[in-house]
Amino acid sequence: MRDVIDLVGAKTEEIKNGYDIVHETVHQFAESLGNAIDAKDTCTSSHSDEVAVISKALGVQIRLNPDECRALHIAGHLHDIGKIGIPDSILKKKGKLTDEEYEVVKKHPVIGAGIVGPVSVFSGENGIAKMILHHHERFDGKGYPAGLKGHDIPFGARIIAVADTLSAIMQDRPYRQAMSFNHALEEIERCSETQFDPVVVNALIEIADDVQKYLSDMKSYNEEDLIIKDA
Ligand SMILES: [Fe+2]
Ligand SMILES: [Fe+2]
């Protein structure tokens, strides 16, 4: 979203060192891949951006360190990249999925982790590939693909799960209309400790006003604006 880097232009002096260049290039590439998956389904335009921004804001609120927050943001952009491997006939189906179709959709976290597998900086026990792999796990162990429970789920994946659900509930789907922010927040609170880590739900409640403002007027924000409590 924000035009941070222009390698041959006047903004080059803003880049402090090679790490910033590499990080921002990786971020921009993640954002473009997230846009690619959102473009496959017009119902979900901006979904990957929303998940990236809200996940990072939650990480900041929970006082994760800056590197962890940056990783969360990139994982947010890429969390559904595996949907590229799901047939459009299922992804764009109007109406309820059959059990067999739902089983196909449930493969997208594994496919996504495989897609980013060659990127070595995304690997590691709690790295971006693991956040993608586990973003549909549930805190009570009833999620997929591994059925991990509680703190066995990478923390980043628990954060993305909350941001993903908030964004998804507020967007139209073929089988239901978008719901309001307050409705989405109530639903997430109701599922605290079953579907979601209560620490993450509480963080969302704490920054709810800022998140609501961002979602209602995304175009006037750049990605960093929501991160107002950055330590
Ligand atoms: Fe971004
Ligand atoms: Fe997903």
XYZ file of N, CA and C and ligand atoms in Angstrom:
695
model
N 0.840 -1.185 0.000
C 0.000 0.000 0.000
C 0.888 1.253 0.000
N 1.645 1.461 1.045
C 2.440 2.684 1.108
C 3.676 2.550 0.234
N 3.961 3.576 -0.491
C 5.097 3.543 -1.384
C 6.350 3.905 -0.601
N 6.903 2.934 0.099
C 8.016 3.222 1.000
C 9.329 3.290 0.261
N 9.473 2.403 -0.716
C 10.778 2.296 -1.361
C 10.715 2.693 -2.823
N 11.588 3.530 -3.210
C 11.824 3.770 -4.628
C 13.334 3.680 -4.786
N 13.785 2.523 -5.255
C 15.220 2.242 -5.214
C 16.037 3.207 -6.063
N 15.434 3.801 -7.056
C 16.196 4.720 -7.909
C 15.741 6.168 -7.722
N 14.839 6.412 -6.820
C 14.265 7.745 -6.708
C 14.681 8.479 -5.445
N 13.934 9.559 -5.188
C 14.308 10.469 -4.118
C 14.149 9.868 -2.723
N 13.370 8.785 -2.631
C 13.132 8.237 -1.298
C 14.260 7.336 -0.825
N 15.239 7.090 -1.659
C 16.297 6.158 -1.295
C 16.965 6.546 0.024
N 17.079 7.845 0.282
C 17.754 8.253 1.512
C 16.966 7.861 2.763
N 15.675 7.550 2.594
C 14.884 7.126 3.748
C 15.260 5.713 4.195
N 15.913 4.985 3.329
C 16.247 3.605 3.665
C 17.528 3.593 4.497
N 17.387 3.153 5.740
C 18.523 3.270 6.649
C 19.639 2.301 6.314
N 19.312 1.080 5.932
C 20.344 0.097 5.643
C 19.773 -1.026 4.785
N 20.640 -1.973 4.442
C 20.215 -3.058 3.569
C 19.103 -3.899 4.160
N 19.083 -4.013 5.493
C 18.019 -4.801 6.130
C 16.662 -4.202 5.807
N 16.559 -2.890 5.892
C 15.281 -2.242 5.603
C 14.846 -2.506 4.168
N 15.814 -2.443 3.244
C 15.487 -2.674 1.841
C 14.969 -4.104 1.649
N 15.707 -5.057 2.221
C 15.297 -6.455 2.065
C 13.930 -6.670 2.711
N 13.780 -6.162 3.933
C 12.502 -6.364 4.624
C 11.351 -5.753 3.830
N 11.528 -4.519 3.379
C 10.422 -3.861 2.707
C 10.117 -4.512 1.354
N 11.160 -5.023 0.691
C 10.914 -5.717 -0.573
C 10.141 -7.017 -0.321
N 10.537 -7.742 0.728
C 9.796 -8.965 1.082
C 8.348 -8.607 1.410
N 8.168 -7.521 2.176
C 6.814 -7.089 2.539
C 5.988 -6.753 1.303
N 6.586 -5.990 0.390
C 5.846 -5.599 -0.805
C 5.493 -6.811 -1.667
N 6.422 -7.758 -1.719
C 6.147 -8.961 -2.499
C 5.025 -9.769 -1.849
N 5.039 -9.845 -0.519
C 3.960 -10.535 0.198
C 2.630 -9.845 -0.064
N 2.652 -8.512 -0.057
C 1.414 -7.762 -0.297
C 0.887 -8.027 -1.707
N 1.797 -8.084 -2.682
C 1.333 -8.317 -4.057
C 0.765 -9.726 -4.201
N 1.359 -10.694 -3.528
C 0.801 -12.053 -3.575
C -0.553 -12.109 -2.866
N -0.683 -11.365 -1.772
C -1.977 -11.285 -1.087
C -3.029 -10.661 -1.992
N -2.625 -9.621 -2.744
C -3.563 -9.010 -3.697
C -3.974 -10.017 -4.772
N -3.026 -10.880 -5.158
C -3.333 -11.876 -6.201
C -4.433 -12.815 -5.725
N -4.349 -13.256 -4.485
C -5.379 -14.187 -4.005
C -6.708 -13.446 -3.790
N -6.647 -12.201 -3.341
C -7.895 -11.436 -3.183
C -8.560 -11.181 -4.536
N -7.727 -11.014 -5.594
C -8.278 -10.752 -6.927
C -9.030 -11.946 -7.477
N -8.721 -13.136 -6.984
C -9.424 -14.351 -7.420
C -10.889 -14.323 -6.997
N -11.177 -13.587 -5.938
C -12.531 -13.598 -5.399
C -12.919 -12.170 -5.023
N -13.807 -11.563 -5.815
C -14.143 -10.157 -5.577
C -14.828 -9.953 -4.232
N -15.397 -11.019 -3.659
C -16.020 -10.900 -2.332
C -14.989 -10.564 -1.270
N -13.741 -10.889 -1.525
C -12.734 -10.754 -0.472
C -11.710 -9.670 -0.803
N -12.093 -8.674 -1.607
C -11.118 -7.628 -1.916
C -10.689 -6.946 -0.628
N -9.419 -6.684 -0.497
C -8.809 -6.050 0.688
C -8.689 -6.982 1.893
N -9.187 -8.204 1.801
C -9.164 -9.077 2.982
C -7.735 -9.302 3.479
N -6.818 -9.598 2.576
C -5.443 -9.883 3.017
C -4.790 -8.648 3.629
N -5.051 -7.474 3.036
C -4.528 -6.229 3.626
C -5.095 -6.027 5.032
N -6.401 -6.244 5.179
C -7.026 -6.039 6.490
C -6.424 -6.977 7.533
N -6.245 -8.237 7.155
C -5.694 -9.213 8.101
C -4.256 -8.824 8.473
N -3.482 -8.345 7.478
C -2.100 -7.934 7.751
C -2.058 -6.773 8.740
N -2.870 -5.758 8.494
C -2.838 -4.545 9.337
C -3.366 -4.839 10.744
N -4.483 -5.565 10.822
C -5.075 -5.832 12.139
C -4.175 -6.786 12.943
N -3.578 -7.775 12.277
C -2.680 -8.700 12.986
C -1.501 -7.949 13.589
N -0.920 -7.052 12.812
C 0.220 -6.296 13.332
C -0.217 -5.398 14.491
N -1.371 -4.763 14.364
C -1.862 -3.907 15.451
C -2.081 -4.718 16.728
N -2.598 -5.936 16.576
C -2.773 -6.811 17.752
C -1.409 -7.164 18.347
N -0.441 -7.461 17.485
C 0.906 -7.787 17.976
C 1.513 -6.639 18.750
N 1.332 -5.427 18.247
C 1.850 -4.237 18.948
C 1.152 -4.093 20.303
N -0.153 -4.266 20.315
C -0.919 -4.132 21.558
C -0.494 -5.175 22.594
N -0.140 -6.370 22.121
C 0.280 -7.451 23.023
C 1.756 -7.289 23.406
N 2.397 -6.272 22.850
C 3.799 -5.953 23.154
C 4.763 -7.000 22.615
N 4.444 -7.566 21.448
C 5.450 -8.380 20.773
C 6.552 -7.454 20.295
N 7.741 -8.029 20.013
C 8.828 -7.139 19.600
C 8.642 -6.726 18.127
N 9.338 -5.673 17.681
C 9.108 -5.158 16.325
C 9.309 -6.196 15.223
N 10.301 -7.082 15.369
C 10.504 -8.106 14.340
C 9.311 -9.066 14.289
N 8.795 -9.430 15.455
C 7.626 -10.321 15.487
C 6.408 -9.634 14.856
N 6.264 -8.339 15.112
C 5.124 -7.605 14.535
C 5.250 -7.524 13.015
N 6.476 -7.307 12.526
C 6.675 -7.260 11.066
C 6.355 -8.620 10.441
N 6.803 -9.693 11.109
C 6.536 -11.039 10.590
C 5.032 -11.313 10.555
N 4.326 -10.872 11.600
C 2.869 -11.042 11.656
C 2.193 -10.341 10.481
N 2.667 -9.155 10.176
C 2.078 -8.376 9.085
C 2.245 -9.112 7.742
N 3.456 -9.623 7.510
C 3.711 -10.352 6.262
C 2.869 -11.625 6.219
N 2.803 -12.341 7.338
C 1.984 -13.563 7.386
C 0.514 -13.238 7.133
N 0.059 -12.071 7.597
C -1.321 -11.651 7.344
C -1.585 -11.488 5.851
N -0.647 -10.853 5.159
C -0.803 -10.708 3.702
C -0.892 -12.075 3.015
N -0.134 -13.034 3.526
C 0.027 -14.323 2.829
C -0.853 -15.441 3.388
N -1.653 -15.169 4.419
C -2.274 -16.283 5.158
C -3.123 -17.198 4.260
N -3.787 -16.632 3.252
C -4.663 -17.451 2.397
C -4.048 -17.754 1.034
N -2.740 -17.583 0.891
C -2.105 -17.773 -0.420
C -2.372 -19.184 -0.968
N -2.594 -20.144 -0.081
C -2.876 -21.517 -0.510
C -4.182 -21.655 -1.276
N -5.064 -20.647 -1.203
C -6.326 -20.732 -1.958
C -6.080 -20.698 -3.459
N -4.882 -20.271 -3.866
C -4.510 -20.350 -5.282
C -4.620 -21.801 -5.763
N -4.413 -22.744 -4.869
C -4.471 -24.162 -5.239
C -5.847 -24.789 -5.115
N -6.868 -23.987 -4.786
C -8.236 -24.519 -4.651
C -9.024 -24.168 -5.913
N -9.721 -25.129 -6.505
C -10.458 -24.832 -7.757
C -11.460 -23.696 -7.581
N -11.560 -22.835 -8.612
C -12.515 -21.717 -8.575
C -13.950 -22.201 -8.389
N -14.246 -23.382 -8.944
C -15.624 -23.898 -8.839
C -16.027 -24.080 -7.371
N -15.062 -24.300 -6.517
C -15.340 -24.435 -5.079
C -15.210 -23.071 -4.401
N -14.123 -22.355 -4.714
C -13.844 -21.074 -4.055
C -14.944 -20.049 -4.323
N -15.496 -20.074 -5.544
C -16.496 -19.070 -5.924
C -17.914 -19.612 -5.904
N -18.080 -20.794 -5.363
C -19.414 -21.410 -5.367
C -20.400 -20.554 -4.575
N -21.564 -20.319 -5.160
C -22.613 -19.611 -4.439
C -23.438 -20.674 -3.711
N -23.608 -20.473 -2.436
C -24.335 -21.476 -1.660
C -23.391 -22.325 -0.828
N -23.987 -23.205 -0.075
C -23.230 -23.986 0.905
C -22.341 -25.026 0.234
N -21.152 -25.214 0.787
C -20.259 -26.249 0.264
C -20.705 -27.621 0.742
N -20.492 -28.630 -0.086
C -20.704 -30.000 0.379
C -19.555 -30.368 1.320
N -19.711 -31.463 2.046
C -18.637 -31.907 2.953
C -17.345 -32.147 2.176
N -17.479 -32.733 0.992
C -16.285 -33.029 0.182
C -15.606 -31.733 -0.257
N -16.416 -30.753 -0.666
C -15.845 -29.467 -1.083
C -15.159 -28.772 0.089
N -15.764 -28.853 1.257
C -15.165 -28.218 2.435
C -13.818 -28.861 2.769
N -13.732 -30.169 2.583
C -12.452 -30.853 2.822
C -11.371 -30.336 1.872
N -11.763 -29.991 0.650
C -10.791 -29.426 -0.307
C -10.345 -28.041 0.161
N -11.313 -27.204 0.576
C -10.967 -25.852 1.065
C -10.010 -25.939 2.255
N -10.220 -26.936 3.084
C -9.399 -27.076 4.299
C -7.933 -27.398 4.000
N -7.637 -27.673 2.738
C -6.231 -27.942 2.392
C -5.423 -26.655 2.214
N -6.109 -25.479 2.166
C -5.365 -24.268 1.774
C -4.244 -23.866 2.736
N -4.349 -24.113 4.054
C -3.195 -23.753 4.901
C -1.946 -24.596 4.585
N -2.147 -25.878 4.301
C -1.009 -26.752 3.972
C -0.418 -26.340 2.623
N -1.302 -26.063 1.657
C -0.822 -25.619 0.343
C -0.053 -24.299 0.488
N -0.596 -23.385 1.288
C 0.041 -22.078 1.481
C 1.417 -22.197 2.112
N 1.521 -23.034 3.149
C 2.826 -23.228 3.800
C 3.820 -23.824 2.801
N 3.317 -24.682 1.918
C 4.183 -25.272 0.889
C 4.648 -24.235 -0.123
N 3.751 -23.308 -0.476
C 4.107 -22.260 -1.453
C 5.244 -21.387 -0.931
N 5.196 -21.025 0.359
C 6.253 -20.160 0.904
C 7.446 -20.973 1.417
N 7.344 -22.301 1.335
C 8.399 -23.182 1.849
C 9.807 -22.850 1.375
N 9.987 -22.509 0.074
C 11.351 -22.212 -0.384
C 11.958 -20.932 0.207
N 11.154 -20.088 0.853
C 11.689 -18.825 1.399
C 12.248 -19.111 2.795
N 13.558 -19.215 2.902
C 14.143 -19.720 4.157
C 13.889 -18.772 5.333
N 13.784 -17.443 5.082
C 13.540 -16.535 6.219
C 12.125 -16.705 6.790
N 11.252 -17.408 6.081
C 9.898 -17.650 6.588
C 9.809 -18.938 7.412
N 10.918 -19.700 7.462
C 10.866 -20.981 8.175
C 11.119 -20.745 9.662
N 11.232 -21.817 10.430
C 11.438 -21.675 11.870
C 10.187 -22.091 12.614
N 10.370 -22.394 13.878
C 9.305 -22.995 14.690
C 8.065 -22.105 14.761
N 8.276 -20.801 14.898
C 7.142 -19.881 14.957
C 7.182 -18.872 13.810
N 7.757 -19.301 12.701
C 7.942 -18.410 11.557
C 6.675 -18.242 10.730
N 6.814 -17.469 9.666
C 5.663 -17.107 8.836
C 5.008 -18.340 8.208
N 5.817 -19.322 7.786
C 5.227 -20.535 7.191
C 4.340 -21.253 8.212
N 4.778 -21.293 9.473
C 3.969 -21.946 10.525
C 2.702 -21.148 10.831
N 2.803 -19.821 10.761
C 1.588 -19.007 10.985
C 0.555 -19.297 9.893
N 1.038 -19.421 8.654
C 0.127 -19.732 7.534
C -0.468 -21.131 7.733
N 0.391 -22.078 8.096
C -0.045 -23.478 8.245
C -1.142 -23.628 9.312
N -1.040 -22.820 10.385
C -1.925 -23.047 11.537
C -2.986 -21.965 11.748
N -3.264 -21.128 10.723
C -4.182 -20.016 10.994
C -5.646 -20.440 11.129
N -5.962 -21.722 10.853
C -7.334 -22.203 11.097
C -7.412 -23.197 12.257
N -6.364 -23.252 13.077
C -6.477 -24.038 14.310
C -7.405 -23.286 15.268
N -8.005 -24.020 16.184
C -8.855 -23.403 17.210
C -8.221 -23.603 18.573
N -8.464 -22.671 19.490
C -7.853 -22.735 20.823
C -8.262 -24.013 21.564
N -9.468 -24.537 21.245
C -9.938 -25.760 21.910
C -9.476 -27.041 21.198
N -8.672 -26.897 20.174
C -8.118 -28.076 19.494
C -8.994 -28.639 18.394
N -10.108 -27.971 18.088
C -11.044 -28.516 17.095
C -10.858 -27.923 15.692
N -9.738 -27.242 15.490
C -9.495 -26.649 14.181
C -8.700 -27.561 13.267
N -8.160 -26.997 12.191
C -7.381 -27.762 11.219
C -6.184 -26.946 10.782
N -5.145 -27.540 10.201
C -5.062 -28.937 9.739
C -4.559 -29.918 10.809
N -3.953 -29.446 11.885
C -3.287 -30.365 12.812
C -4.084 -30.613 14.093
N -5.149 -29.846 14.329
C -5.892 -29.992 15.580
C -5.070 -29.583 16.793
N -4.122 -28.662 16.601
C -3.328 -28.176 17.734
C -4.241 -27.432 18.700
N -3.822 -27.431 19.988
C -4.668 -26.843 21.023
C -3.895 -25.786 21.810
N -4.583 -24.729 22.225
C -4.028 -23.730 23.144
C -2.660 -23.222 22.729
N -1.723 -23.300 23.686
C -0.406 -22.716 23.449
C 0.475 -23.556 22.534
N -0.013 -24.725 22.108
C 0.723 -25.485 21.082
C 0.585 -24.814 19.708
N -0.438 -23.976 19.546
C -0.620 -23.247 18.290
C 0.351 -22.064 18.296
N 1.149 -21.882 17.237
C 2.045 -20.715 17.218
C 1.263 -19.436 17.524
N 1.861 -18.572 18.358
C 1.143 -17.375 18.806
C 0.687 -16.522 17.614
N 1.562 -16.400 16.614
C 1.210 -15.609 15.437
C -0.034 -16.150 14.754
N -0.173 -17.467 14.716
C -1.348 -18.077 14.082
C -2.610 -17.778 14.891
N -2.480 -17.731 16.229
C -3.640 -17.393 17.073
C -4.074 -15.945 16.837
N -3.105 -15.073 16.580
C -3.418 -13.662 16.306
C -4.092 -13.532 14.932
N -3.523 -14.184 13.929
C -4.106 -14.101 12.580
C -5.525 -14.665 12.572
N -5.783 -15.703 13.366
C -7.127 -16.297 13.412
C -8.172 -15.258 13.809
N -7.838 -14.405 14.767
C -8.788 -13.374 15.224
C -8.957 -12.296 14.150
N -7.838 -11.824 13.594
C -7.914 -10.779 12.557
C -8.661 -11.293 11.327
N -8.401 -12.537 10.956
C -9.043 -13.163 9.793
C -10.557 -13.220 9.984
N -10.977 -13.661 11.159
C -12.412 -13.799 11.432
C -13.091 -12.437 11.433
N -12.469 -11.441 12.065
C -13.062 -10.103 12.092
C -13.279 -9.581 10.666
N -12.242 -9.684 9.844
C -12.343 -9.192 8.470
C -13.385 -9.980 7.676
N -13.391 -11.302 7.844
C -14.304 -12.153 7.061
C -15.762 -11.889 7.414
N -16.050 -11.744 8.707
C -17.445 -11.530 9.125
C -17.975 -10.230 8.538
N -17.074 -9.245 8.372
C -17.512 -7.930 7.906
C -17.566 -7.812 6.385
N -17.271 -8.906 5.682
C -17.356 -8.870 4.218
C -18.495 -9.774 3.734
N -19.119 -9.374 2.618
C -20.169 -10.206 2.018
C -19.580 -11.543 1.594
N -20.361 -12.578 1.732
C -20.023 -13.893 1.206
C -21.185 -14.351 0.332
N -20.965 -15.301 -0.573
C -22.061 -15.730 -1.448
C -23.277 -16.206 -0.641
N -23.051 -16.714 0.557
C -24.128 -17.342 1.339
C -24.613 -16.479 2.506
N -24.056 -15.258 2.673
C -24.562 -14.364 3.715
C -24.056 -12.944 3.479
N -24.763 -11.980 4.109
C -24.364 -10.586 3.955
C -23.329 -10.195 5.010
N -22.610 -9.119 4.724
C -21.634 -8.609 5.682
C -22.331 -8.188 6.973
N -21.640 -8.375 8.089
C -22.193 -7.942 9.375
C -21.417 -6.719 9.869
N -22.003 -6.012 10.826
C -21.380 -4.794 11.337
C -20.153 -5.131 12.201
N -19.338 -4.100 12.450
C -18.170 -4.287 13.313
C -18.591 -4.767 14.698
N -19.602 -4.139 15.273
C -20.006 -4.522 16.631
C -20.506 -5.962 16.685
N -21.213 -6.375 15.648
C -21.696 -7.751 15.580
C -20.501 -8.720 15.511
N -19.517 -8.354 14.670
C -18.332 -9.201 14.523
C -17.568 -9.307 15.846
N -17.441 -8.168 16.528
C -16.715 -8.155 17.809
C -17.438 -9.025 18.849
N -18.765 -8.914 18.884
C -19.558 -9.751 19.818
C -19.336 -11.235 19.528
N -19.328 -11.575 18.251
C -19.155 -12.975 17.859
C -17.771 -13.494 18.288
N -16.754 -12.666 18.105
C -15.401 -13.068 18.491
C -15.305 -13.211 20.017
N -15.921 -12.276 20.745
C -15.923 -12.379 22.221
C -16.619 -13.659 22.671
N -17.714 -13.995 21.985
C -18.471 -15.195 22.339
C -17.614 -16.451 22.159
N -16.691 -16.400 21.207
C -15.869 -17.574 20.899
C -14.490 -17.522 21.572
N -14.320 -16.585 22.521
C -13.062 -16.522 23.272
C -12.926 -17.799 24.107
N -11.751 -18.379 24.103
C -11.401 -19.615 24.827
C -11.869 -20.883 24.126
N -12.835 -20.800 23.212
C -13.177 -21.992 22.433
C -12.442 -21.927 21.098
N -12.803 -20.914 20.292
C -12.120 -20.772 19.005
C -10.829 -19.945 19.122
N -10.857 -18.946 20.012
C -9.760 -17.976 20.030
C -9.049 -17.901 21.382
N -7.766 -17.509 21.312
C -6.976 -17.251 22.516
C -7.529 -15.996 23.202
N -7.939 -16.098 24.474
C -8.523 -14.936 25.149
C -7.572 -13.745 25.243
N -6.274 -13.985 25.271
C -5.307 -12.871 25.297
C -5.451 -12.016 24.027
N -5.640 -12.689 22.903
C -5.766 -11.977 21.626
C -7.123 -11.272 21.556
N -8.171 -11.942 22.025
C -9.507 -11.327 22.019
C -9.494 -10.058 22.880
N -8.857 -10.148 24.051
C -8.803 -8.958 24.923
C -8.035 -7.820 24.247
N -6.968 -8.165 23.546
C -6.196 -7.125 22.835
C -7.073 -6.458 21.781
N -7.885 -7.245 21.086
C -8.774 -6.672 20.064
C -9.785 -5.717 20.703
N -10.321 -6.111 21.849
C -11.278 -5.242 22.539
C -10.605 -3.909 22.910
N -9.347 -4.002 23.350
C -8.624 -2.786 23.766
C -8.394 -1.811 22.597
N -8.193 -2.354 21.399
C -7.909 -1.456 20.254
C -9.117 -1.365 19.305
N -10.286 -1.776 19.801
C -11.468 -1.880 18.932
C -11.799 -0.565 18.232
N -11.721 0.548 18.953
C -12.093 1.833 18.338
C -11.192 2.154 17.150
N -9.885 1.936 17.328
C -8.939 2.228 16.240
C -9.165 1.285 15.064
N -9.412 0.011 15.357
C -9.620 -0.966 14.283
C -10.887 -0.628 13.508
N -11.933 -0.243 14.235
C -13.195 0.098 13.563
C -13.010 1.302 12.640
N -12.268 2.310 13.124
C -12.020 3.493 12.294
C -11.250 3.107 11.039
N -10.251 2.266 11.200
C -9.444 1.810 10.055
C -10.325 1.077 9.035
N -11.156 0.152 9.513
C -11.971 -0.654 8.599
C -13.044 0.177 7.898
N -13.525 1.220 8.569
C -14.600 2.011 7.969
C -14.065 3.018 6.956
N -12.770 3.251 6.988
C -12.216 4.280 6.109
C -10.804 3.902 5.681
N -10.668 2.667 5.155
C -9.338 2.152 4.820
C -8.565 3.044 3.857
N -9.299 3.649 2.916
C -8.607 4.391 1.855
C -7.843 5.592 2.383
N -8.313 6.154 3.514
C -7.625 7.330 4.029
C -6.488 6.960 4.986
N -6.293 5.681 5.207
C -5.205 5.225 6.067
C -4.063 4.707 5.205
N -2.845 4.899 5.655
C -1.812 4.033 5.129
C -1.588 2.961 6.196
N -0.853 1.937 5.850
C -0.788 0.766 6.721
C -0.256 1.060 8.117
N 0.568 2.070 8.236
C 1.193 2.311 9.531
C 0.287 3.106 10.469
N -0.767 3.732 9.941
C -1.552 4.638 10.770
C -2.206 3.950 11.964
N -2.560 2.676 11.770
C -3.238 1.983 12.862
C -2.276 1.664 14.005
N -0.989 1.643 13.693
C -0.018 1.230 14.704
C 0.334 2.439 15.557
N -0.643 2.951 16.264
C -0.425 4.213 16.974
C 0.232 4.008 18.330
N 0.232 2.755 18.805
C 0.811 2.528 20.127
C 2.149 1.809 20.020
N 2.795 1.955 18.872
C 4.070 1.263 18.648
C 5.074 1.643 19.727
N 5.676 0.633 20.333
C 6.629 0.900 21.427
C 7.994 1.244 20.849
Fe 1.483 -4.490 4.126
Fe -7.715 -19.189 5.552
